[in-house]
PDB file of C-alpha atoms in Angstrom:
ATOM      1  CA  MET A 217     -12.532  11.730   9.001  1.00 92.00           C
ATOM      2  CA  ALA A 218     -13.359  10.790   5.385  1.00 97.00           C
ATOM      3  CA  ILE A 219     -10.995  11.922   2.641  1.00 97.00           C
ATOM      4  CA  ASP A 220     -12.101  12.538  -0.950  1.00 96.00           C
ATOM      5  CA  LEU A 221      -9.885  10.240  -3.058  1.00 96.00           C
ATOM      6  CA  ARG A 222     -10.445  12.420  -6.120  1.00 94.00           C
ATOM      7  CA  ASP A 223      -9.093  15.448  -4.206  1.00 96.00           C
ATOM      8  CA  PRO A 224      -7.318  14.244  -1.061  1.00 97.00           C
ATOM      9  CA  GLY A 225      -5.752  17.607  -0.244  1.00 96.00           C
ATOM     10  CA  ALA A 226      -2.123  18.699  -0.088  1.00 96.00           C
ATOM     11  CA  SER A 227      -1.565  17.898   3.601  1.00 97.00           C
ATOM     12  CA  TYR A 228      -2.892  14.325   3.202  1.00 97.00           C
ATOM     13  CA  VAL A 229      -0.708  13.663   0.149  1.00 97.00           C
ATOM     14  CA  SER A 230       2.281  15.280   1.869  1.00 97.00           C
ATOM     15  CA  PHE A 231       1.819  13.049   4.916  1.00 98.00           C
ATOM     16  CA  TRP A 232       2.003   9.983   2.647  1.00 98.00           C
ATOM     17  CA  ARG A 233       5.303  11.264   1.226  1.00 97.00           C
ATOM     18  CA  GLU A 234       6.962  11.543   4.643  1.00 97.00           C
ATOM     19  CA  ARG A 235       9.040   8.614   5.836  1.00 97.00           C
ATOM     20  CA  HIS A 236       6.748   6.531   8.060  1.00 97.00           C
ATOM     21  CA  MET A 237       6.391   2.822   8.582  1.00 96.00           C
ATOM     22  CA  CYS A 238       2.891   1.580   7.932  1.00 98.00           C
ATOM     23  CA  THR A 239       0.759  -1.464   8.545  1.00 98.00           C
ATOM     24  CA  LEU A 240      -0.918  -3.622   5.935  1.00 98.00           C
ATOM     25  CA  THR A 241      -4.040  -5.534   6.909  1.00 98.00           C
ATOM     26  CA  THR A 242      -5.191  -8.469   4.793  1.00 98.00           C
ATOM     27  CA  LEU A 243      -7.516 -11.323   5.648  1.00 97.00           C
ATOM     28  CA  ARG A 244      -6.291 -14.877   6.039  1.00 96.00           C
ATOM     29  CA  PRO A 245      -8.365 -17.586   4.310  1.00 94.00           C
ATOM     30  CA  ASP A 246     -10.084 -18.247   7.664  1.00 96.00           C
ATOM     31  CA  GLY A 247     -11.210 -14.590   7.786  1.00 95.00           C
ATOM     32  CA  THR A 248      -8.927 -13.461  10.613  1.00 97.00           C
ATOM     33  CA  PRO A 249      -6.903 -10.272  10.102  1.00 98.00           C
ATOM     34  CA  HIS A 250      -3.208 -10.451   9.303  1.00 98.00           C
ATOM     35  CA  VAL A 251      -1.492  -7.152  10.188  1.00 98.00           C
ATOM     36  CA  VAL A 252       2.178  -6.576   9.347  1.00 98.00           C
ATOM     37  CA  PRO A 253       4.559  -3.614   9.209  1.00 98.00           C
ATOM     38  CA  VAL A 254       5.408  -2.509   5.657  1.00 98.00           C
ATOM     39  CA  GLY A 255       6.629   0.383   3.593  1.00 98.00           C
ATOM     40  CA  VAL A 256       3.857   1.863   1.429  1.00 98.00           C
ATOM     41  CA  THR A 257       3.773   4.324  -1.425  1.00 98.00           C
ATOM     42  CA  TYR A 258       0.647   6.262  -2.315  1.00 98.00           C
ATOM     43  CA  ASP A 259      -0.014   7.439  -5.856  1.00 98.00           C
ATOM     44  CA  PRO A 260      -3.074   9.704  -5.641  1.00 97.00           C
ATOM     45  CA  GLU A 261      -3.213  10.001  -9.425  1.00 95.00           C
ATOM     46  CA  GLY A 262      -2.950   6.280 -10.199  1.00 93.00           C
ATOM     47  CA  GLY A 263      -6.105   4.672 -11.511  1.00 89.00           C
ATOM     48  CA  GLU A 264      -9.459   6.310 -10.953  1.00 91.00           C
ATOM     49  CA  ARG A 265      -8.996   7.054  -7.238  1.00 96.00           C
ATOM     50  CA  GLY A 266      -5.362   6.291  -6.502  1.00 97.00           C
ATOM     51  CA  ILE A 267      -3.131   3.302  -5.864  1.00 98.00           C
ATOM     52  CA  ALA A 268      -1.115   2.160  -2.865  1.00 98.00           C
ATOM     53  CA  ARG A 269       1.856  -0.140  -3.434  1.00 98.00           C
ATOM     54  CA  ILE A 270       3.816  -2.485  -1.183  1.00 98.00           C
ATOM     55  CA  ILE A 271       6.923  -4.301  -2.391  1.00 98.00           C
ATOM     56  CA  THR A 272       7.395  -7.734  -0.855  1.00 98.00           C
ATOM     57  CA  ASN A 273       8.533 -11.310  -1.389  1.00 98.00           C
ATOM     58  CA  ARG A 274       6.275 -13.529  -3.487  1.00 98.00           C
ATOM     59  CA  HIS A 275       6.438 -16.206  -0.749  1.00 98.00           C
ATOM     60  CA  SER A 276       5.122 -13.963   2.050  1.00 98.00           C
ATOM     61  CA  ARG A 277       1.927 -14.620   3.999  1.00 98.00           C
ATOM     62  CA  LYS A 278       0.486 -11.278   2.853  1.00 98.00           C
ATOM     63  CA  VAL A 279       0.893 -12.304  -0.793  1.00 98.00           C
ATOM     64  CA  ALA A 280      -0.708 -15.671  -0.058  1.00 98.00           C
ATOM     65  CA  ASN A 281      -3.656 -13.899   1.588  1.00 98.00           C
ATOM     66  CA  VAL A 282      -4.194 -11.654  -1.426  1.00 98.00           C
ATOM     67  CA  ARG A 283      -3.885 -14.521  -3.896  1.00 98.00           C
ATOM     68  CA  ALA A 284      -6.271 -16.699  -1.882  1.00 97.00           C
ATOM     69  CA  ALA A 285      -9.031 -14.161  -2.482  1.00 96.00           C
ATOM     70  CA  GLY A 286      -9.043 -15.003  -6.197  1.00 95.00           C
ATOM     71  CA  PRO A 287      -8.614 -12.986  -9.384  1.00 93.00           C
ATOM     72  CA  GLU A 288     -10.815 -10.095  -8.238  1.00 94.00           C
ATOM     73  CA  GLY A 289      -8.362  -9.424  -5.430  1.00 96.00           C
ATOM     74  CA  ALA A 290      -8.626  -9.083  -1.688  1.00 98.00           C
ATOM     75  CA  ARG A 291      -9.891  -6.314   0.559  1.00 97.00           C
ATOM     76  CA  ALA A 292      -6.896  -4.627   2.181  1.00 98.00           C
ATOM     77  CA  ALA A 293      -5.994  -1.540   4.183  1.00 98.00           C
ATOM     78  CA  VAL A 294      -2.780   0.341   4.867  1.00 98.00           C
ATOM     79  CA  CYS A 295      -2.379   2.758   7.738  1.00 98.00           C
ATOM     80  CA  GLN A 296       0.249   5.092   9.143  1.00 98.00           C
ATOM     81  CA  VAL A 297       0.304   7.037  12.409  1.00 97.00           C
ATOM     82  CA  ASP A 298       2.456   9.893  13.660  1.00 97.00           C
ATOM     83  CA  VAL A 299       1.334  11.077  17.106  1.00 93.00           C
ATOM     84  CA  GLY A 300      -2.001  12.860  16.372  1.00 94.00           C
ATOM     85  CA  ARG A 301      -1.800  12.485  12.603  1.00 97.00           C
ATOM     86  CA  TRP A 302      -3.013   9.345  10.906  1.00 98.00           C
ATOM     87  CA  ALA A 303      -4.063   8.108   7.477  1.00 98.00           C
ATOM     88  CA  THR A 304      -5.735   4.946   6.209  1.00 98.00           C
ATOM     89  CA  LEU A 305      -6.188   3.815   2.614  1.00 98.00           C
ATOM     90  CA  GLU A 306      -8.538   0.937   1.756  1.00 98.00           C
ATOM     91  CA  GLY A 307      -9.231  -0.915  -1.433  1.00 98.00           C
ATOM     92  CA  ARG A 308      -8.891  -4.052  -3.511  1.00 98.00           C
ATOM     93  CA  ALA A 309      -5.423  -5.655  -3.557  1.00 98.00           C
ATOM     94  CA  VAL A 310      -3.868  -7.771  -6.288  1.00 98.00           C
ATOM     95  CA  VAL A 311      -0.364  -9.177  -6.702  1.00 98.00           C
ATOM     96  CA  ARG A 312       1.660  -7.863  -9.652  1.00 98.00           C
ATOM     97  CA  SER A 313       4.913  -9.425 -10.840  1.00 98.00           C
ATOM     98  CA  GLU A 314       5.576  -7.775 -14.202  1.00 98.00           C
ATOM     99  CA  PRO A 315       9.198  -6.504 -14.212  1.00 98.00           C
ATOM    100  CA  ASP A 316       8.226  -2.933 -15.183  1.00 98.00           C
ATOM    101  CA  VAL A 317       5.573  -2.767 -12.438  1.00 98.00           C
ATOM    102  CA  VAL A 318       8.036  -4.087  -9.843  1.00 98.00           C
ATOM    103  CA  ALA A 319      10.761  -1.653 -10.987  1.00 98.00           C
ATOM    104  CA  ASP A 320       8.338   1.272 -10.774  1.00 98.00           C
ATOM    105  CA  ALA A 321       7.251   0.259  -7.266  1.00 98.00           C
ATOM    106  CA  VAL A 322      10.885  -0.093  -6.141  1.00 98.00           C
ATOM    107  CA  ALA A 323      11.676   3.386  -7.497  1.00 98.00           C
ATOM    108  CA  ARG A 324       8.668   4.848  -5.662  1.00 98.00           C
ATOM    109  CA  TYR A 325       9.762   3.113  -2.457  1.00 98.00           C
ATOM    110  CA  ALA A 326      13.318   4.474  -2.855  1.00 98.00           C
ATOM    111  CA  ARG A 327      11.980   8.024  -3.217  1.00 97.00           C
ATOM    112  CA  ARG A 328       9.779   7.788  -0.143  1.00 98.00           C
ATOM    113  CA  TYR A 329      12.117   5.881   2.151  1.00 98.00           C
ATOM    114  CA  GLY A 330      15.467   7.263   0.970  1.00 97.00           C
ATOM    115  CA  ARG A 331      17.025   3.909   0.159  1.00 96.00           C
ATOM    116  CA  THR A 332      16.932   1.425  -2.690  1.00 96.00           C
ATOM    117  CA  PRO A 333      16.099  -2.105  -1.568  1.00 96.00           C
ATOM    118  CA  THR A 334      18.609  -4.820  -2.417  1.00 96.00           C
ATOM    119  CA  PRO A 335      17.754  -6.762  -5.567  1.00 95.00           C
ATOM    120  CA  ASN A 336      15.381  -9.652  -4.980  1.00 97.00           C
ATOM    121  CA  PRO A 337      14.339 -11.999  -7.802  1.00 97.00           C
ATOM    122  CA  ASP A 338      11.284 -13.014  -5.739  1.00 98.00           C
ATOM    123  CA  ARG A 339      10.028  -9.437  -5.349  1.00 98.00           C
ATOM    124  CA  VAL A 340       6.413  -8.678  -6.275  1.00 98.00           C
ATOM    125  CA  VAL A 341       4.083  -5.764  -5.678  1.00 98.00           C
ATOM    126  CA  ILE A 342       0.849  -5.757  -3.762  1.00 98.00           C
ATOM    127  CA  GLU A 343      -1.117  -3.090  -5.593  1.00 98.00           C
ATOM    128  CA  ILE A 344      -4.212  -1.703  -3.886  1.00 98.00           C
ATOM    129  CA  THR A 345      -6.750   0.092  -6.052  1.00 98.00           C
ATOM    130  CA  LEU A 346      -8.222   2.537  -3.599  1.00 98.00           C
ATOM    131  CA  THR A 347     -11.885   2.794  -2.697  1.00 98.00           C
ATOM    132  CA  ARG A 348     -11.754   4.712   0.599  1.00 98.00           C
ATOM    133  CA  ALA A 349      -9.462   7.011   2.543  1.00 98.00           C
ATOM    134  CA  MET A 350      -9.645   8.351   6.072  1.00 98.00           C
ATOM    135  CA  GLY A 351      -7.365  10.365   8.242  1.00 97.00           C
ATOM    136  CA  ARG A 352      -6.302  13.483  10.003  1.00 97.00           C
ATOM    137  CA  ALA A 353      -3.136  14.795   8.449  1.00 90.00           C
TER     138      ALA A 353
END
């Protein structure tokens, strides 16, 4: 079911605020999908249509996949499922390493997941500028 990113609805936004593990799908340089479990935060008011953020290590395969796509970023999707409810966000991913961007993403993660990650000097953010949303929340 398609979701309007400009007005995703209270139940969809609420579902993204609940504590759920998610998956991130990126494409390896050979075009095969790389799917990994991650924590995701969704900011429906970020950018024109919303932003999803994943905090991770700069040396991870997912970061390498995004960077390999070049400066325009990589196509990516995040998804979460809870029995009959599900939500997917798709868009263009880039890697951000600015300290204020990383700190903001860590704070968002702490609010959603109820814990502050341990400090990590290699932490970066995969930031997905959203282009499509689907789900049944």
